[in-house]
Short mmCIF file of C-alpha atoms in Angstrom, two decimals:
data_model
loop_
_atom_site.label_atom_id
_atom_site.label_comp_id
_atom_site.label_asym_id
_atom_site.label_seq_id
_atom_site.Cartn_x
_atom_site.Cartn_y
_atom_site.Cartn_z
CA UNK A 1 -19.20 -87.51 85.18
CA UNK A 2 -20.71 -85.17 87.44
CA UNK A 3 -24.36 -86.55 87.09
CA UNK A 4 -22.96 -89.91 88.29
CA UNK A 5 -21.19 -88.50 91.25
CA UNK A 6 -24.68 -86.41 91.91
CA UNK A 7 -27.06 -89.74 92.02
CA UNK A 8 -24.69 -90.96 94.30
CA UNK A 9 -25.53 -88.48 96.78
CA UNK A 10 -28.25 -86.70 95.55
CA UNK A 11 -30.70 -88.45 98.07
CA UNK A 12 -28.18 -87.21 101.07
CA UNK A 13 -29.67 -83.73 99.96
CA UNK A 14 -33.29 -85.44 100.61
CA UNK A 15 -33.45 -86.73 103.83
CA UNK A 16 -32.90 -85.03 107.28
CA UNK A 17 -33.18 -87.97 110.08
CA UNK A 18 -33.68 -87.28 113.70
CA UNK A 19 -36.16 -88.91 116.57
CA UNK A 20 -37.51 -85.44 118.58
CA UNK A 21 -41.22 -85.22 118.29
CA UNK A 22 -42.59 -82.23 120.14
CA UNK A 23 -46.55 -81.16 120.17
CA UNK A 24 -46.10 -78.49 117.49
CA UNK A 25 -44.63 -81.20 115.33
CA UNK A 26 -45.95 -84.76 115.01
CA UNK A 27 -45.36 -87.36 113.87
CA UNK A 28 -45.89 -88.38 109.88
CA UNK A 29 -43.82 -91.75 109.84
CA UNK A 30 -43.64 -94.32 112.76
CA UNK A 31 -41.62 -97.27 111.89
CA UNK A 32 -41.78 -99.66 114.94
CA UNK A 33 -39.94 -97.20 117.86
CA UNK A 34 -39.06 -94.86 115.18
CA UNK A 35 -40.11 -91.57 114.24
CA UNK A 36 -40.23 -89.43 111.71
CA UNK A 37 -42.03 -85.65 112.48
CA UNK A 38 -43.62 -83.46 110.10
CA UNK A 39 -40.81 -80.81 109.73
CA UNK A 40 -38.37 -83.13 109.09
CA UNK A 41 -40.81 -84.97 106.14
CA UNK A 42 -41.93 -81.60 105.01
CA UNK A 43 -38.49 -80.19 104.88
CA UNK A 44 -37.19 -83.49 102.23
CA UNK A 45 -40.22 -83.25 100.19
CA UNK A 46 -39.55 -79.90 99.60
CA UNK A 47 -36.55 -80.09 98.74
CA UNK A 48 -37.59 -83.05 96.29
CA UNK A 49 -40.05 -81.08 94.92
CA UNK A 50 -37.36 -78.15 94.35
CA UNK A 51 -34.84 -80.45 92.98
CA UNK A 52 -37.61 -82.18 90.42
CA UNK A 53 -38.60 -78.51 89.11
CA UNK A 54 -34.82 -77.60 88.95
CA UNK A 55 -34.38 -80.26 86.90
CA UNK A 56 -36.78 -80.32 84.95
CA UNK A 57 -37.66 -76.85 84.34
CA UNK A 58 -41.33 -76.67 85.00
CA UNK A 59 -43.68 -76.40 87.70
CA UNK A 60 -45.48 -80.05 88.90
CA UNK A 61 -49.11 -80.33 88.90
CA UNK A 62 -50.66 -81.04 91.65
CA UNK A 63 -50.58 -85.07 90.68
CA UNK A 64 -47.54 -84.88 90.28
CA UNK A 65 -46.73 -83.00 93.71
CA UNK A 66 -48.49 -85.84 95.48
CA UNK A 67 -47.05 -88.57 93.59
CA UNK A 68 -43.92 -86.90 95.24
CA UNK A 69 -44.86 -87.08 98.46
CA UNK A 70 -45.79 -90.14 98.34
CA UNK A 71 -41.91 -91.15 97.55
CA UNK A 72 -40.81 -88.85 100.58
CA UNK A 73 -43.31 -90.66 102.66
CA UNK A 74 -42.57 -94.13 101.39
CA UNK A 75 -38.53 -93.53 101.39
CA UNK A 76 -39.08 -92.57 105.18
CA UNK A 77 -40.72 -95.65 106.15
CA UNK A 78 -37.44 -97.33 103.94
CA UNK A 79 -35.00 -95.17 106.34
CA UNK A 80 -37.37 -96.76 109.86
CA UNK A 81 -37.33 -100.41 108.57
CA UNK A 82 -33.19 -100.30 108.21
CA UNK A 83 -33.21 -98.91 111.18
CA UNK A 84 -35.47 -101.50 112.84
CA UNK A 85 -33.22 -103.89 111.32
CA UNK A 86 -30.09 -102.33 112.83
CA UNK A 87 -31.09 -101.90 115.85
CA UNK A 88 -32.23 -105.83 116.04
CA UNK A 89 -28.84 -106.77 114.90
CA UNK A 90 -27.17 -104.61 117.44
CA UNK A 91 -25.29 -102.57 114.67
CA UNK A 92 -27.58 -99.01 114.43
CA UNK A 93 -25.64 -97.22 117.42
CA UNK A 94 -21.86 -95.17 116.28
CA UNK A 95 -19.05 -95.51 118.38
CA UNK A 96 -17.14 -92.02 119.00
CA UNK A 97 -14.50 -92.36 116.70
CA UNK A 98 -17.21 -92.85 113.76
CA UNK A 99 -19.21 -90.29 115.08
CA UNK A 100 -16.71 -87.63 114.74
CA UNK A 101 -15.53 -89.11 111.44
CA UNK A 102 -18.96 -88.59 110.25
CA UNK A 103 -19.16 -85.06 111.83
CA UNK A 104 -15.58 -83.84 109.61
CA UNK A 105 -17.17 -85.46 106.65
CA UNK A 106 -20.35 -83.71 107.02
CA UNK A 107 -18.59 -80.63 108.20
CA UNK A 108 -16.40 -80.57 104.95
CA UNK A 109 -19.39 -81.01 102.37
CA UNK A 110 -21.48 -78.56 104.48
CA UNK A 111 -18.51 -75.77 103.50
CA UNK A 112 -18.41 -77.15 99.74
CA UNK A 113 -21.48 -76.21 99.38
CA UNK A 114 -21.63 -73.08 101.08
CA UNK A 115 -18.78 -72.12 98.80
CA UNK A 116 -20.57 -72.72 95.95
CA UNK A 117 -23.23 -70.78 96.59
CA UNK A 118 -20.88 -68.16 97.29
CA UNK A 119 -19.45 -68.46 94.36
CA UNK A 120 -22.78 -68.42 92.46
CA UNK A 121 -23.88 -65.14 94.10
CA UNK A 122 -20.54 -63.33 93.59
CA UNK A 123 -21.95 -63.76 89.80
CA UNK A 124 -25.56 -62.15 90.69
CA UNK A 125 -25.49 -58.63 90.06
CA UNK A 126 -26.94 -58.29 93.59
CA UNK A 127 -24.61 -57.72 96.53
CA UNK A 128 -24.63 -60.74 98.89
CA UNK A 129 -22.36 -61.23 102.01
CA UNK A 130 -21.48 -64.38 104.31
CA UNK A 131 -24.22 -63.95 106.63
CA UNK A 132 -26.76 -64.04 103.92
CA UNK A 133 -25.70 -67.04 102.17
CA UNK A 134 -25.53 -69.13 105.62
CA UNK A 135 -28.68 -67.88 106.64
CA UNK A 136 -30.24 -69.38 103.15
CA UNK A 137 -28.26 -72.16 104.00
CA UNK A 138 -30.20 -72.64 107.09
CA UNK A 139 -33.76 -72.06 105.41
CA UNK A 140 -32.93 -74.04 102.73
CA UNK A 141 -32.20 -77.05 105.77
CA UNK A 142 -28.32 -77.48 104.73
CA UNK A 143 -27.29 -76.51 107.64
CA UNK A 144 -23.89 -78.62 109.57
CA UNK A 145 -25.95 -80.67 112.04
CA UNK A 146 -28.57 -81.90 108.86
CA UNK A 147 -25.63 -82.97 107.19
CA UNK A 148 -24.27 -84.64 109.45
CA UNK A 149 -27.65 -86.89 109.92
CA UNK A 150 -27.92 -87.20 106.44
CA UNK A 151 -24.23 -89.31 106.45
CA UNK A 152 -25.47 -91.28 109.50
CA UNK A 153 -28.76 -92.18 107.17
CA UNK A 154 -25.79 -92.77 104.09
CA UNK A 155 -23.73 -95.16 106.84
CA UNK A 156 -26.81 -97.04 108.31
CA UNK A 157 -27.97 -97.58 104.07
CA UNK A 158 -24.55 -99.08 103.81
CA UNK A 159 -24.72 -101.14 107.36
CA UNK A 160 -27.79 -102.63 106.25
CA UNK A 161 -26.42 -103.88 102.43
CA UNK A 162 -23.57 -105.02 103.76
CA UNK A 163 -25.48 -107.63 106.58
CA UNK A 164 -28.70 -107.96 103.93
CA UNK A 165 -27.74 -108.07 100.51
CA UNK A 166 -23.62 -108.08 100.65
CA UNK A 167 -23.36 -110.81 97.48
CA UNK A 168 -24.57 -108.79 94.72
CA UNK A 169 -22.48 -109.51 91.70
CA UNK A 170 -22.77 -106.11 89.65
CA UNK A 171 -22.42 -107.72 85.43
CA UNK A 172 -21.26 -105.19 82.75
CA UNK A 173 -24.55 -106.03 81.34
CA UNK A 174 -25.94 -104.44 84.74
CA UNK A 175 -23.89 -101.49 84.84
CA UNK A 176 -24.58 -100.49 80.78
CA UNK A 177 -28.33 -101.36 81.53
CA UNK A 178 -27.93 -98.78 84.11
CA UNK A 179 -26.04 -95.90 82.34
CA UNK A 180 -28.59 -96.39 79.35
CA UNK A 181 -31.66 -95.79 81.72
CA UNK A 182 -30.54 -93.38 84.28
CA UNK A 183 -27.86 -91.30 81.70
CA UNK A 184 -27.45 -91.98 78.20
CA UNK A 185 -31.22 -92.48 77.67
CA UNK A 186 -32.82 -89.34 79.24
CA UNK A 187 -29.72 -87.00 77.66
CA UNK A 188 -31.13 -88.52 73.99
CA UNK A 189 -34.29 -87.96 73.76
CA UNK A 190 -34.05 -84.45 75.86
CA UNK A 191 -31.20 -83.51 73.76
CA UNK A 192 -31.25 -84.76 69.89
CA UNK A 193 -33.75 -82.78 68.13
CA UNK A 194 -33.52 -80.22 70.69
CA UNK A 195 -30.51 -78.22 70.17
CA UNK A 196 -31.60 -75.03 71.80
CA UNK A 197 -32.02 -76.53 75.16
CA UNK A 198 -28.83 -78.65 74.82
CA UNK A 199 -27.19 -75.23 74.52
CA UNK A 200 -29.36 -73.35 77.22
CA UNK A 201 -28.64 -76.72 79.68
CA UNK A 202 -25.48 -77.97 78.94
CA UNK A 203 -23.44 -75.16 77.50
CA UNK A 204 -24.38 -72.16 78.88
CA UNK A 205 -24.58 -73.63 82.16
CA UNK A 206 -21.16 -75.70 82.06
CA UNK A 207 -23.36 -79.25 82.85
CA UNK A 208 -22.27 -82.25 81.18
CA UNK A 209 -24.38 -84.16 78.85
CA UNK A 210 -24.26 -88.11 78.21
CA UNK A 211 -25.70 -87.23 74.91
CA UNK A 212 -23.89 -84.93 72.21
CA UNK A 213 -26.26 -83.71 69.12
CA UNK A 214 -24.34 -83.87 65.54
CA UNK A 215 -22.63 -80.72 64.04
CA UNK A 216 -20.45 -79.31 66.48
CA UNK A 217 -17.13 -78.48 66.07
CA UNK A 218 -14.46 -77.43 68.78
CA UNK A 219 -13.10 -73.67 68.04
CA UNK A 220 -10.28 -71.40 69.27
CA UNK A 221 -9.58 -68.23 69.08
CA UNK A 222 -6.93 -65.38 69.85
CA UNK A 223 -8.86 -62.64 71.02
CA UNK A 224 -7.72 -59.19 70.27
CA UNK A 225 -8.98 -56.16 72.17
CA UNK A 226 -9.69 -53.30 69.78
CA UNK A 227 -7.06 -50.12 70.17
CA UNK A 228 -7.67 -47.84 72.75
CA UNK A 229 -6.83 -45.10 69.64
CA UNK A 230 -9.29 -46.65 68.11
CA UNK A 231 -11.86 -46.36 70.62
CA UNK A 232 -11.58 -43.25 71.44
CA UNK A 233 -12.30 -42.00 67.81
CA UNK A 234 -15.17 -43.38 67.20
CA UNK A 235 -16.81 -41.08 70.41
CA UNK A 236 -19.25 -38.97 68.18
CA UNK A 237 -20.31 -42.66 65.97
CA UNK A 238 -21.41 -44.28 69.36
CA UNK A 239 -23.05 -41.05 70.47
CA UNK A 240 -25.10 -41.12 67.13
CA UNK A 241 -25.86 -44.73 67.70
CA UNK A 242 -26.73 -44.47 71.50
CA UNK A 243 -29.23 -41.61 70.57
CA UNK A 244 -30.74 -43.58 67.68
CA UNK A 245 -31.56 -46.82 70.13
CA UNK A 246 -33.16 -44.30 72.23
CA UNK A 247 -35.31 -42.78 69.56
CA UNK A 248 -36.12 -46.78 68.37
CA UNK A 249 -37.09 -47.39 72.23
CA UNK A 250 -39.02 -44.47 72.12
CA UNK A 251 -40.78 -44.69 68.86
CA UNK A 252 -41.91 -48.20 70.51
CA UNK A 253 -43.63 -47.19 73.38
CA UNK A 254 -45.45 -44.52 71.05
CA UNK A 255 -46.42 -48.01 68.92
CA UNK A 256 -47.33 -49.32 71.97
CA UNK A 257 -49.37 -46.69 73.54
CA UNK A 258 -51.10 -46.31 70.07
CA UNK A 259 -52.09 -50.18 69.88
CA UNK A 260 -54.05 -49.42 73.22
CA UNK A 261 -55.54 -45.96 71.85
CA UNK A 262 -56.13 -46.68 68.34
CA UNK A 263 -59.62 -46.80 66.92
CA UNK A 264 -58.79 -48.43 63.92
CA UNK A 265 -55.59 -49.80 62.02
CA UNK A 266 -55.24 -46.34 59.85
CA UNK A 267 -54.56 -44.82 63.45
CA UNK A 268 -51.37 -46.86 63.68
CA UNK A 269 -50.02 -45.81 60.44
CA UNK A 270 -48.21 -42.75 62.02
CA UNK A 271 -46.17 -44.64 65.00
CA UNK A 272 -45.31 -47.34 62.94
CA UNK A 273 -43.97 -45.20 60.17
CA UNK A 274 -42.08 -43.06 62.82
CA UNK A 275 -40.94 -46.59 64.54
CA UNK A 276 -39.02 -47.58 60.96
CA UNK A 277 -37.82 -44.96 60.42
CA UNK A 278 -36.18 -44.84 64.08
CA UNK A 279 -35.20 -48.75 63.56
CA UNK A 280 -33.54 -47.67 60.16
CA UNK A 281 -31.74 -45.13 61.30
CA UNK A 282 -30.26 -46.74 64.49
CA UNK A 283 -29.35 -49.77 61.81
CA UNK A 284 -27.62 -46.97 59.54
CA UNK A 285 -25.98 -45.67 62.54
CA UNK A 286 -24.79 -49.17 63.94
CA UNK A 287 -22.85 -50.04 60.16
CA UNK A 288 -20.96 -47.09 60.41
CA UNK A 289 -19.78 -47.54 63.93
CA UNK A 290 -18.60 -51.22 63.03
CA UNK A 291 -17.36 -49.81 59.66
CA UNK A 292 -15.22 -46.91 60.75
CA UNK A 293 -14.10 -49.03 63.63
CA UNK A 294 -13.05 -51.68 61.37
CA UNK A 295 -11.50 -49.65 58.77
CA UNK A 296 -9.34 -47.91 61.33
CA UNK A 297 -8.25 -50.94 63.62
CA UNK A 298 -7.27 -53.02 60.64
CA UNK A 299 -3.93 -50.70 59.70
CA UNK A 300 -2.87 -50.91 63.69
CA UNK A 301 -3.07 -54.73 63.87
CA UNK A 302 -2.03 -56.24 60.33
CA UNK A 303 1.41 -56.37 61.66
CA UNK A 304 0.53 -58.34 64.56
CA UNK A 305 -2.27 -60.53 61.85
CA UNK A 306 0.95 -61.39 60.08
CA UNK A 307 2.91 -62.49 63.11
CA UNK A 308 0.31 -64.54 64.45
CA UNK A 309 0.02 -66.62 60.92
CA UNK A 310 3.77 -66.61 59.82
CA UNK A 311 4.28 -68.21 63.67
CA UNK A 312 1.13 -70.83 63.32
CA UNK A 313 2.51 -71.71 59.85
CA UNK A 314 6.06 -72.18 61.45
CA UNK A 315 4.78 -74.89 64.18
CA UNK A 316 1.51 -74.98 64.59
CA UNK A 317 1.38 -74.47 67.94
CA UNK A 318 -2.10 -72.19 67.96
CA UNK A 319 -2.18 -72.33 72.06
CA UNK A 320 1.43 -71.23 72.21
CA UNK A 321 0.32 -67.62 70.16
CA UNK A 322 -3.09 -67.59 72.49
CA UNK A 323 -0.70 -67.24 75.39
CA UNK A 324 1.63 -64.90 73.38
CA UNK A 325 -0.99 -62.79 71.77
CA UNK A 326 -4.81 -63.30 72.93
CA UNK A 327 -7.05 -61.65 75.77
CA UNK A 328 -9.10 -64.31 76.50
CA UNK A 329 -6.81 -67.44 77.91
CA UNK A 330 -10.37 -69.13 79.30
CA UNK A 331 -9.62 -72.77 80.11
CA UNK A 332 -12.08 -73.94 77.46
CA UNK A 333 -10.27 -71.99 75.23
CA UNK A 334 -6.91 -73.61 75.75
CA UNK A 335 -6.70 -77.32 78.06
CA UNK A 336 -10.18 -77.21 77.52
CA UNK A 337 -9.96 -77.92 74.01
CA UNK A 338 -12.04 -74.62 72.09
CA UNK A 339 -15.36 -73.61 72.65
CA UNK A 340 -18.42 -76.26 71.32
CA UNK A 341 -19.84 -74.28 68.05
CA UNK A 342 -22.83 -75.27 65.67
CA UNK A 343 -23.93 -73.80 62.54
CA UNK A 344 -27.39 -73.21 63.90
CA UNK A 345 -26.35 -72.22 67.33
CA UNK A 346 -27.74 -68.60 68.95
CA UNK A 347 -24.60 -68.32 71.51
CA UNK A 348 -22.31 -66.63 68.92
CA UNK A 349 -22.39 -63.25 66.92
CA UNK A 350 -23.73 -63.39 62.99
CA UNK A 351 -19.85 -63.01 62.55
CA UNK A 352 -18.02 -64.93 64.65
CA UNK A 353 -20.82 -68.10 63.93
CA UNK A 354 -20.34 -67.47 60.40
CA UNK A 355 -16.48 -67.57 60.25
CA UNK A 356 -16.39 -70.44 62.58
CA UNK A 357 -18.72 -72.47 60.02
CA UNK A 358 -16.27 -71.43 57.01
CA UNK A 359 -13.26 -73.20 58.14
CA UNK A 360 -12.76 -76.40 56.03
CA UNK A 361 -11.02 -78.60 58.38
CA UNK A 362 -9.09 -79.49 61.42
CA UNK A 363 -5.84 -77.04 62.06
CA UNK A 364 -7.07 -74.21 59.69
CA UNK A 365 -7.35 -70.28 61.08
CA UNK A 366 -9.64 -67.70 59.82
CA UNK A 367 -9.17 -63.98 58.63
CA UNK A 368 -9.96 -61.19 61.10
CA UNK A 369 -13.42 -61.46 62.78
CA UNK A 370 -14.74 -58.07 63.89
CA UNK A 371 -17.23 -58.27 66.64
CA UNK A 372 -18.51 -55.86 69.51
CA UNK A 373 -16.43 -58.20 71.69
CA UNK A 374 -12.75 -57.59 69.76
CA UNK A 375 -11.27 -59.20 66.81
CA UNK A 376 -10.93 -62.85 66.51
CA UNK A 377 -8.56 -65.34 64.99
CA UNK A 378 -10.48 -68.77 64.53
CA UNK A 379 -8.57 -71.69 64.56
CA UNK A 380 -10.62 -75.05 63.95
CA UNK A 381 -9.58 -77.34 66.60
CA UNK A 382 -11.27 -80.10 65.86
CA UNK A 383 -14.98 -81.97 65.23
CA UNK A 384 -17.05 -82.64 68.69
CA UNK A 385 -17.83 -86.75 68.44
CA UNK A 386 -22.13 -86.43 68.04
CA UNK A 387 -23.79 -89.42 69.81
CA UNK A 388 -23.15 -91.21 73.01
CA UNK A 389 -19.88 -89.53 75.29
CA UNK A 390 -17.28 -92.11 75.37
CA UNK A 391 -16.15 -92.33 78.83
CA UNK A 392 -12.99 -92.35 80.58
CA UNK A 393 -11.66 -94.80 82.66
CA UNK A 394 -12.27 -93.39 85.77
CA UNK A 395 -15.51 -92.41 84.81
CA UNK A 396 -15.75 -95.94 84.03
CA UNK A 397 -15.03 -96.94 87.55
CA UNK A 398 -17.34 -94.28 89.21
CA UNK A 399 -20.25 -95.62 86.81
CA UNK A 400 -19.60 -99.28 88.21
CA UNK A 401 -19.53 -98.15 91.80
CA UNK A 402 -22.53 -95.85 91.64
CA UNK A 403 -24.47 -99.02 89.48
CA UNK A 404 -23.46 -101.43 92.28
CA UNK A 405 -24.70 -98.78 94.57
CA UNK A 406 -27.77 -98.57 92.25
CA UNK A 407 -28.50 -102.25 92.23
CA UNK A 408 -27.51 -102.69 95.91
CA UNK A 409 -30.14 -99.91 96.34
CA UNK A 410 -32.77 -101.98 94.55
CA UNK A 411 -32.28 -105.44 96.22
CA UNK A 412 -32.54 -103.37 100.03
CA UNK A 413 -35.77 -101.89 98.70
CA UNK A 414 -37.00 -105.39 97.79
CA UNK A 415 -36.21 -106.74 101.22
CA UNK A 416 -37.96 -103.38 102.55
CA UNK A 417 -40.57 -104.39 101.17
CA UNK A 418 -40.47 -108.16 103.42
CA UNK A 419 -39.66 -106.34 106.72
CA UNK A 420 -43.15 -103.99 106.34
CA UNK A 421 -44.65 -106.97 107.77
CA UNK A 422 -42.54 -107.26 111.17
CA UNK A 423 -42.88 -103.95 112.02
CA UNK A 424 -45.72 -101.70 113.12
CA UNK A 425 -46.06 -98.84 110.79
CA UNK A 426 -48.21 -95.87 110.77
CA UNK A 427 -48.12 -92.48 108.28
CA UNK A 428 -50.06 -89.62 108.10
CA UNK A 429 -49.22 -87.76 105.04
CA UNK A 430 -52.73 -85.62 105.60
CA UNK A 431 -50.16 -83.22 107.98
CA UNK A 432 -47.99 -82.35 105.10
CA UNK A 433 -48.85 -78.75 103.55
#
C-alpha cells in the first residue's frame, strides 16, 4: 500500500510556500496579495520534473517539460486562491500551539527521510557521511523549514475542504473508480506483457505492484554455505579459471582492436579464432571448478541433506530447519513468505531457476542445488495469485481515505476554478529556466 500512502503526500514533496520576494527573485504567481517567487516555482517544478522521470524512467521532451510547468504554475495559483479564501474567512493565520505541532510533524518526516537516504547510500559502493547527505538534502530543497511550509500548504488544503466542500459522500463505486485509474490500471498495462520490467521495478527494487503477471510461484530455501575444506581445495581450479577470463577479456579487446584495423573480414579470422578458443577454454575451466567443487562438498553435507528431509518429513515445518540449518534467514525468505520466482525470470541462476520450476506442487523440497552462491534446498511454498492484489483491510481503509482525499481534491479544484474570477491574478512562467 505504499503507492497509496505516497499520493497522499506526494504533492507535499512539490510545493515549497513562502511570501519573500526580493529583486534577484520575482515574482512568477500573484494571487490577489499573494506571492509566489521564481525560486520557490522553479524549485517544485523541478522536483516534478525529477519525480515524473523517476517514475517513469525516461527523459521528457521538451512538450512534455512545459506541459509540466504549466501544472506547477497552475497548482500555484490553486495554493493563492485557498489562501485568498482563508484569509477572507479569517481562518489562514496558525495559532502557536498549531504552529509548533506543525513544526514536530515536519521536523519528524524531515529526519525520515534523511534516514532513508542514509540508508540508500550506506548501499552505494561510494563512501558518504552525514554532512553530505544533509547538504543534498538542502540542494535537493528538503530541508526542515520547506517542510514545515509544505504541512502549512497540507493544513490550509484541508481548512479550505472542510469550509468549501465538507459534504462529499465518498461511494464504493467512487473509491474502486479511483483505485482502477490511479493503481490497478497503470500497474496492468505497464506490467502484463512486460515481465522484465515488473522484475527490474517491482522486485528488484522491493516496490509494490497493484498488478501481479501469471506464473509466479513463492520459493524457499535453506541456504548452505559451501565447506571451508572445500574451498580451500579447489585454489589451483579458480586460479585456472581466473586466468582463462583474463585471456577471454583479452582475446576481446584484440577482436575489438581488429574490427577498427581490419581491411577486410579475412583480417578478423585470426582474433576471432584466438577469442573461441579463449571463451572455450575459460568454459572448460569453469565445469571443472563447479564439478570438483560439487563432487567434493556432496560427501561433507549428505548427512546434514538427510537431516534436513527426515525433519521436514516429520512436521513439515520448512521455516523451523531454515532457522536450524540455513545462512540466509532474509525476511522474504521466512515471514515474508519465499522469494517471487518465474520460469522465464533473469534474477535466478540456470540452476537454481531450473530446480525451482521442477517442483510439482505446494509443500514439496528439491535435491541439492549447487550454485556460485552455496547449495540450496527448495521448498515450494506456494503459487503467487496473478491478476489484481487483493487488499487488506487496512489497506482498504487507507484506499478510502486517500479516494475521499482524491475526490475532495477534485471538487476544491472545481471551485478553484469559480474563485479565478474574484481575484486578481498574474503569472509569468517566461522567468522559469
Amino acid at each position: 500500500m505504499k503507492k497509496i500512502l505516497s499520493l497522499i503526500t506526494a504533492f507535499l514533496m512539490l510545493l515549497s510556500l513562502s511570501f519573500a520576494e526580493e529583486a534577484d527573485d520575482p515574482a512568477v504567481v500573484r494571487v490577489g496579495s499573494v506571492t509566489y517567487t521564481k525560486s520557490q516555482v522553479q524549485s517544485a517544478l523541478q522536483s516534478d520534473l525529477d519525480f515524473s522521470e523517476l517514475v517513469g524512467g525516461v527523459y521528457l521532451t521538451e512538450e512534455e517539460k512545459a506541459e509540466q510547468r504549466d501544472a506547477a504554475i497552475e497548482r500555484f495559483v490553486t495554493a493563492g486562491l485557498i489562501q485568498c479564501k482563508l484569509k477572507d474567512a479569517g481562518k489562514n493565520d496558525f495559532t502557536p500551539e498549531e504552529e509548533n505541532s506543525l513544526k514536530e510533524a515536519a521536523r519528524n518526516s524531515y529526519e525520515q527521510y534523511w534516514q532513508g537516504i542514509w540508508e540508500k547510500a550506506q548501499e552505494s559502493e561510494e563512501k558518504f557521511t552525514e554532512d553530505q547527505v544533509t547538504e543534498f538534502m538542502e540542494e535537493a530543497g528538503y530541508t526542515p523549514e520547506a517542510f514545515y511550509e509544505e504541512y502549512k500548504a497540507t493544513e490550509r488544503r484541508y481548512r479550505a475542504i472542510e469550509l468549501f466542500c465538507p459534504k462529499l459522500i465518498i461511494s464504493d463505486d467512487m473509491v474502486r473508480e479511483y483505485y482502477e485509474n490511479q493503481f490497478l490500471n497503470p500497474d496492468r498495462e505497464r506490467y502484463e506483457n512486460n515481465l522484465d520490467l515488473y522484475e527490474e521495478e517491482i522486485l528488484a527494487r522491493g516496490n509494490e505492484s497493484f498488478w501481479t503477471p501469471a506464473g509466479y510461484r513463492a520459493i524457499k530455501q535453506i541456504l548452505l554455505n559451501y565447506p571451508d575444506k572445500v574451498t580451500k581445495s579447489l585454489k589451483s581450479e579458480r586460479a585456472r579459471y581466473n586466468a582463462a577470463g583474463n585471456k577471454v577479456a583479452a582475446a576481446l579487446q584484440d577482436v575489438a582492436f581488429a574490427g577498427i584495423t581490419a581491411e577486410g573480414w579475412e583480417d578478423m579470422t585470426a582474433p576471432r579464432k584466438a577469442y573461441e578458443e579463449a571463451l572455450a577454454e575459460a568454459q572448460a575451466a569453469y565445469q571443472d571448478l563447479i564439478q570438483k567443487r560439487q563432487e567434493r562438498t556432496e560427501p561433507l553435507i549428505r548427512s546434514a541433506i538427510e537431516a534436513i528431509r527426515s525433519e521436514y518429513e516429520a512436521d513439515g515445518d520448512f521455516d523451523a530447519l531454515i532457522r536450524k540449518y540455513g545462512a540466509d534467514t532474509n525476511t522474504q525468505n521466512l515471514a515474508g513468505g519465499g522469494y517471487p520466482v518465474h520460469p522465464e525470470s533473469k534474477n535466478w541462476s540456470e540452476e537454481f531457476l531450473t530446480a525451482a520450476s521442477a517442483l510439482q506442487k505446494p509443500g514439496d523440497i528439491s535435491e541439492p542445488v549447487y550454485t556460485d552462491i552455496g547449495i540450496h534446498i527448495l521448498y515450494y511454498a506456494s503459487d503467487i495469485p496473478a491478476g489484481e492484489h487483493e487488499l487488506t483491510d487496512s489497506e482498504k481503509e487507507t484506499l478510502k481515505e486517500s479516494a475521499a482525499w482524491y475526490y475532495q481534491g477534485v471538487e476544491l479544484g472545481k471551485l478553484a476554478e469559480e474563485w479565478k474570477q474574484e481575484y486578481e491574478i498574474e503569472i509569468h512562467p517566461e522567468l522559469l529556466d
